[in-house]
Amino acid sequence: MNFFQAQIDGHSFDLAYIHRPRSEELVVFFHGIACTKNTFRHLYDEPLLKDYSLLFYDMVGFGHSSKPDDFTYAMEGQALICQQLIEQFSYSKLHLVAHSMGSAVALLLPPET
């Protein structure tokens, strides 16, 4: 597990993530409301994903990521923070896999991500 420090509205947040580099195609997994990055962890060794780079992360307020009292936890903020994490990796194609609340976050990613 690694940590990335994201910034939004003058606040810093530590995001816990797992990254498996394999190719220029990055698959990002967005967990649901009562979940964490470990919801998708079983896919790390999935043969069908062997040729893809994978990124599992805990949104702010979940799992091993920061849980600040002064964060709104709005989906738009979660999306901006996730964008910062994704931009740390090199990729030519981006694939999004989302569950429950994670779907809203994935849909709110800025188009240039």
JSON list of C-alpha atoms in Angstrom, two decimals:
[
{"chain": "A", "resi": 1, "resn": "MET", "atom": "CA", "xyz": [0.00, 0.00, 0.00]},
{"chain": "A", "resi": 2, "resn": "ASN", "atom": "CA", "xyz": [1.18, 3.49, -0.86]},
{"chain": "A", "resi": 3, "resn": "PHE", "atom": "CA", "xyz": [0.01, 6.99, 0.01]},
{"chain": "A", "resi": 4, "resn": "PHE", "atom": "CA", "xyz": [-0.50, 10.03, -2.20]},
{"chain": "A", "resi": 5, "resn": "GLN", "atom": "CA", "xyz": [-1.00, 13.51, -0.82]},
{"chain": "A", "resi": 6, "resn": "ALA", "atom": "CA", "xyz": [-3.81, 15.37, -2.62]},
{"chain": "A", "resi": 7, "resn": "GLN", "atom": "CA", "xyz": [-4.71, 19.04, -2.15]},
{"chain": "A", "resi": 8, "resn": "ILE", "atom": "CA", "xyz": [-8.11, 20.70, -2.42]},
{"chain": "A", "resi": 9, "resn": "ASP", "atom": "CA", "xyz": [-9.39, 24.00, -1.04]},
{"chain": "A", "resi": 10, "resn": "GLY", "atom": "CA", "xyz": [-6.17, 24.56, 0.92]},
{"chain": "A", "resi": 11, "resn": "HIS", "atom": "CA", "xyz": [-6.38, 21.18, 2.67]},
{"chain": "A", "resi": 12, "resn": "SER", "atom": "CA", "xyz": [-4.12, 18.15, 2.24]},
{"chain": "A", "resi": 13, "resn": "PHE", "atom": "CA", "xyz": [-5.38, 14.59, 2.24]},
{"chain": "A", "resi": 14, "resn": "ASP", "atom": "CA", "xyz": [-3.52, 11.30, 2.23]},
{"chain": "A", "resi": 15, "resn": "LEU", "atom": "CA", "xyz": [-5.00, 8.74, -0.15]},
{"chain": "A", "resi": 16, "resn": "ALA", "atom": "CA", "xyz": [-4.16, 5.09, 0.38]},
{"chain": "A", "resi": 17, "resn": "TYR", "atom": "CA", "xyz": [-3.75, 3.19, -2.88]},
{"chain": "A", "resi": 18, "resn": "ILE", "atom": "CA", "xyz": [-2.42, 0.07, -4.51]},
{"chain": "A", "resi": 19, "resn": "HIS", "atom": "CA", "xyz": [-0.97, 0.34, -8.00]},
{"chain": "A", "resi": 20, "resn": "ARG", "atom": "CA", "xyz": [0.04, -2.57, -10.18]},
{"chain": "A", "resi": 21, "resn": "PRO", "atom": "CA", "xyz": [1.90, -1.31, -13.27]},
{"chain": "A", "resi": 22, "resn": "ARG", "atom": "CA", "xyz": [1.67, -3.48, -16.39]},
{"chain": "A", "resi": 23, "resn": "SER", "atom": "CA", "xyz": [0.85, -1.40, -19.45]},
{"chain": "A", "resi": 24, "resn": "GLU", "atom": "CA", "xyz": [-0.28, 1.97, -20.78]},
{"chain": "A", "resi": 25, "resn": "GLU", "atom": "CA", "xyz": [-3.91, 0.97, -20.13]},
{"chain": "A", "resi": 26, "resn": "LEU", "atom": "CA", "xyz": [-4.89, 1.94, -16.59]},
{"chain": "A", "resi": 27, "resn": "VAL", "atom": "CA", "xyz": [-7.98, 0.55, -14.87]},
{"chain": "A", "resi": 28, "resn": "VAL", "atom": "CA", "xyz": [-9.13, 2.62, -11.87]},
{"chain": "A", "resi": 29, "resn": "PHE", "atom": "CA", "xyz": [-11.51, 1.06, -9.34]},
{"chain": "A", "resi": 30, "resn": "PHE", "atom": "CA", "xyz": [-13.99, 3.26, -7.42]},
{"chain": "A", "resi": 31, "resn": "HIS", "atom": "CA", "xyz": [-15.49, 1.66, -4.33]},
{"chain": "A", "resi": 32, "resn": "GLY", "atom": "CA", "xyz": [-18.96, 2.15, -2.89]},
{"chain": "A", "resi": 33, "resn": "ILE", "atom": "CA", "xyz": [-20.13, 3.90, 0.26]},
{"chain": "A", "resi": 34, "resn": "ALA", "atom": "CA", "xyz": [-19.47, 1.20, 2.87]},
{"chain": "A", "resi": 35, "resn": "CYS", "atom": "CA", "xyz": [-16.44, -0.20, 1.07]},
{"chain": "A", "resi": 36, "resn": "THR", "atom": "CA", "xyz": [-12.72, 0.36, 0.53]},
{"chain": "A", "resi": 37, "resn": "LYS", "atom": "CA", "xyz": [-10.09, -0.40, -2.09]},
{"chain": "A", "resi": 38, "resn": "ASN", "atom": "CA", "xyz": [-10.13, -3.97, -0.80]},
{"chain": "A", "resi": 39, "resn": "THR", "atom": "CA", "xyz": [-13.58, -4.45, -2.33]},
{"chain": "A", "resi": 40, "resn": "PHE", "atom": "CA", "xyz": [-11.78, -5.01, -5.63]},
{"chain": "A", "resi": 41, "resn": "ARG", "atom": "CA", "xyz": [-8.51, -6.44, -4.27]},
{"chain": "A", "resi": 42, "resn": "HIS", "atom": "CA", "xyz": [-9.36, -9.96, -5.50]},
{"chain": "A", "resi": 43, "resn": "LEU", "atom": "CA", "xyz": [-8.99, -8.61, -9.06]},
{"chain": "A", "resi": 44, "resn": "TYR", "atom": "CA", "xyz": [-5.28, -7.89, -8.54]},
{"chain": "A", "resi": 45, "resn": "ASP", "atom": "CA", "xyz": [-4.39, -11.38, -9.79]},
{"chain": "A", "resi": 46, "resn": "GLU", "atom": "CA", "xyz": [-7.35, -11.85, -12.14]},
{"chain": "A", "resi": 47, "resn": "PRO", "atom": "CA", "xyz": [-6.03, -13.46, -15.36]},
{"chain": "A", "resi": 48, "resn": "LEU", "atom": "CA", "xyz": [-8.37, -11.37, -17.55]},
{"chain": "A", "resi": 49, "resn": "LEU", "atom": "CA", "xyz": [-6.68, -8.20, -16.22]},
{"chain": "A", "resi": 50, "resn": "LYS", "atom": "CA", "xyz": [-3.09, -9.45, -16.52]},
{"chain": "A", "resi": 51, "resn": "ASP", "atom": "CA", "xyz": [-2.23, -6.98, -19.32]},
{"chain": "A", "resi": 52, "resn": "TYR", "atom": "CA", "xyz": [-3.62, -3.89, -17.58]},
{"chain": "A", "resi": 53, "resn": "SER", "atom": "CA", "xyz": [-2.20, -1.54, -14.99]},
{"chain": "A", "resi": 54, "resn": "LEU", "atom": "CA", "xyz": [-4.54, -1.44, -12.00]},
{"chain": "A", "resi": 55, "resn": "LEU", "atom": "CA", "xyz": [-5.24, 1.28, -9.45]},
{"chain": "A", "resi": 56, "resn": "PHE", "atom": "CA", "xyz": [-7.26, 0.64, -6.29]},
{"chain": "A", "resi": 57, "resn": "TYR", "atom": "CA", "xyz": [-7.66, 3.50, -3.82]},
{"chain": "A", "resi": 58, "resn": "ASP", "atom": "CA", "xyz": [-9.54, 4.53, -0.69]},
{"chain": "A", "resi": 59, "resn": "MET", "atom": "CA", "xyz": [-11.56, 7.70, -1.14]},
{"chain": "A", "resi": 60, "resn": "VAL", "atom": "CA", "xyz": [-11.19, 10.42, 1.48]},
{"chain": "A", "resi": 61, "resn": "GLY", "atom": "CA", "xyz": [-13.02, 9.23, 4.59]},
{"chain": "A", "resi": 62, "resn": "PHE", "atom": "CA", "xyz": [-12.64, 5.53, 3.83]},
{"chain": "A", "resi": 63, "resn": "GLY", "atom": "CA", "xyz": [-10.19, 2.74, 4.58]},
{"chain": "A", "resi": 64, "resn": "HIS", "atom": "CA", "xyz": [-6.65, 3.95, 5.18]},
{"chain": "A", "resi": 65, "resn": "SER", "atom": "CA", "xyz": [-7.14, 7.40, 3.61]},
{"chain": "A", "resi": 66, "resn": "SER", "atom": "CA", "xyz": [-7.52, 10.62, 5.61]},
{"chain": "A", "resi": 67, "resn": "LYS", "atom": "CA", "xyz": [-10.79, 11.16, 7.47]},
{"chain": "A", "resi": 68, "resn": "PRO", "atom": "CA", "xyz": [-10.86, 14.92, 8.10]},
{"chain": "A", "resi": 69, "resn": "ASP", "atom": "CA", "xyz": [-13.71, 16.55, 10.02]},
{"chain": "A", "resi": 70, "resn": "ASP", "atom": "CA", "xyz": [-13.65, 19.66, 7.82]},
{"chain": "A", "resi": 71, "resn": "PHE", "atom": "CA", "xyz": [-14.11, 18.00, 4.40]},
{"chain": "A", "resi": 72, "resn": "THR", "atom": "CA", "xyz": [-17.54, 18.19, 2.75]},
{"chain": "A", "resi": 73, "resn": "TYR", "atom": "CA", "xyz": [-17.28, 14.66, 1.34]},
{"chain": "A", "resi": 74, "resn": "ALA", "atom": "CA", "xyz": [-19.16, 15.89, -1.74]},
{"chain": "A", "resi": 75, "resn": "MET", "atom": "CA", "xyz": [-18.79, 13.69, -4.81]},
{"chain": "A", "resi": 76, "resn": "GLU", "atom": "CA", "xyz": [-17.33, 16.61, -6.78]},
{"chain": "A", "resi": 77, "resn": "GLY", "atom": "CA", "xyz": [-14.52, 16.98, -4.24]},
{"chain": "A", "resi": 78, "resn": "GLN", "atom": "CA", "xyz": [-13.87, 13.25, -4.25]},
{"chain": "A", "resi": 79, "resn": "ALA", "atom": "CA", "xyz": [-13.60, 13.37, -8.05]},
{"chain": "A", "resi": 80, "resn": "LEU", "atom": "CA", "xyz": [-11.11, 16.26, -8.02]},
{"chain": "A", "resi": 81, "resn": "ILE", "atom": "CA", "xyz": [-8.97, 14.45, -5.47]},
{"chain": "A", "resi": 82, "resn": "CYS", "atom": "CA", "xyz": [-9.09, 11.23, -7.51]},
{"chain": "A", "resi": 83, "resn": "GLN", "atom": "CA", "xyz": [-8.07, 13.17, -10.62]},
{"chain": "A", "resi": 84, "resn": "GLN", "atom": "CA", "xyz": [-4.90, 14.28, -8.84]},
{"chain": "A", "resi": 85, "resn": "LEU", "atom": "CA", "xyz": [-4.08, 10.67, -7.98]},
{"chain": "A", "resi": 86, "resn": "ILE", "atom": "CA", "xyz": [-4.71, 9.40, -11.51]},
{"chain": "A", "resi": 87, "resn": "GLU", "atom": "CA", "xyz": [-2.50, 12.13, -12.99]},
{"chain": "A", "resi": 88, "resn": "GLN", "atom": "CA", "xyz": [0.48, 10.64, -11.13]},
{"chain": "A", "resi": 89, "resn": "PHE", "atom": "CA", "xyz": [0.47, 7.67, -13.48]},
{"chain": "A", "resi": 90, "resn": "SER", "atom": "CA", "xyz": [1.33, 7.35, -17.15]},
{"chain": "A", "resi": 91, "resn": "TYR", "atom": "CA", "xyz": [-1.38, 5.88, -19.36]},
{"chain": "A", "resi": 92, "resn": "SER", "atom": "CA", "xyz": [-2.68, 6.03, -22.92]},
{"chain": "A", "resi": 93, "resn": "LYS", "atom": "CA", "xyz": [-6.13, 4.62, -22.14]},
{"chain": "A", "resi": 94, "resn": "LEU", "atom": "CA", "xyz": [-8.13, 5.01, -18.95]},
{"chain": "A", "resi": 95, "resn": "HIS", "atom": "CA", "xyz": [-10.79, 2.50, -17.89]},
{"chain": "A", "resi": 96, "resn": "LEU", "atom": "CA", "xyz": [-13.11, 3.13, -14.95]},
{"chain": "A", "resi": 97, "resn": "VAL", "atom": "CA", "xyz": [-14.77, 0.44, -12.84]},
{"chain": "A", "resi": 98, "resn": "ALA", "atom": "CA", "xyz": [-17.19, 1.78, -10.25]},
{"chain": "A", "resi": 99, "resn": "HIS", "atom": "CA", "xyz": [-19.54, 0.44, -7.62]},
{"chain": "A", "resi": 100, "resn": "SER", "atom": "CA", "xyz": [-22.42, 2.29, -5.95]},
{"chain": "A", "resi": 101, "resn": "MET", "atom": "CA", "xyz": [-21.30, 5.75, -4.75]},
{"chain": "A", "resi": 102, "resn": "GLY", "atom": "CA", "xyz": [-18.07, 5.29, -6.70]},
{"chain": "A", "resi": 103, "resn": "SER", "atom": "CA", "xyz": [-20.10, 5.60, -9.90]},
{"chain": "A", "resi": 104, "resn": "ALA", "atom": "CA", "xyz": [-20.96, 9.22, -9.07]},
{"chain": "A", "resi": 105, "resn": "VAL", "atom": "CA", "xyz": [-17.30, 10.00, -8.39]},
{"chain": "A", "resi": 106, "resn": "ALA", "atom": "CA", "xyz": [-16.18, 8.36, -11.64]},
{"chain": "A", "resi": 107, "resn": "LEU", "atom": "CA", "xyz": [-18.81, 10.25, -13.67]},
{"chain": "A", "resi": 108, "resn": "LEU", "atom": "CA", "xyz": [-17.69, 13.56, -12.15]},
{"chain": "A", "resi": 109, "resn": "LEU", "atom": "CA", "xyz": [-14.05, 13.21, -13.17]},
{"chain": "A", "resi": 110, "resn": "PRO", "atom": "CA", "xyz": [-13.06, 16.18, -15.33]},
{"chain": "A", "resi": 111, "resn": "PRO", "atom": "CA", "xyz": [-13.08, 15.21, -19.05]},
{"chain": "A", "resi": 112, "resn": "GLU", "atom": "CA", "xyz": [-9.35, 15.92, -19.43]},
{"chain": "A", "resi": 113, "resn": "THR", "atom": "CA", "xyz": [-8.45, 13.18, -16.93]}
]
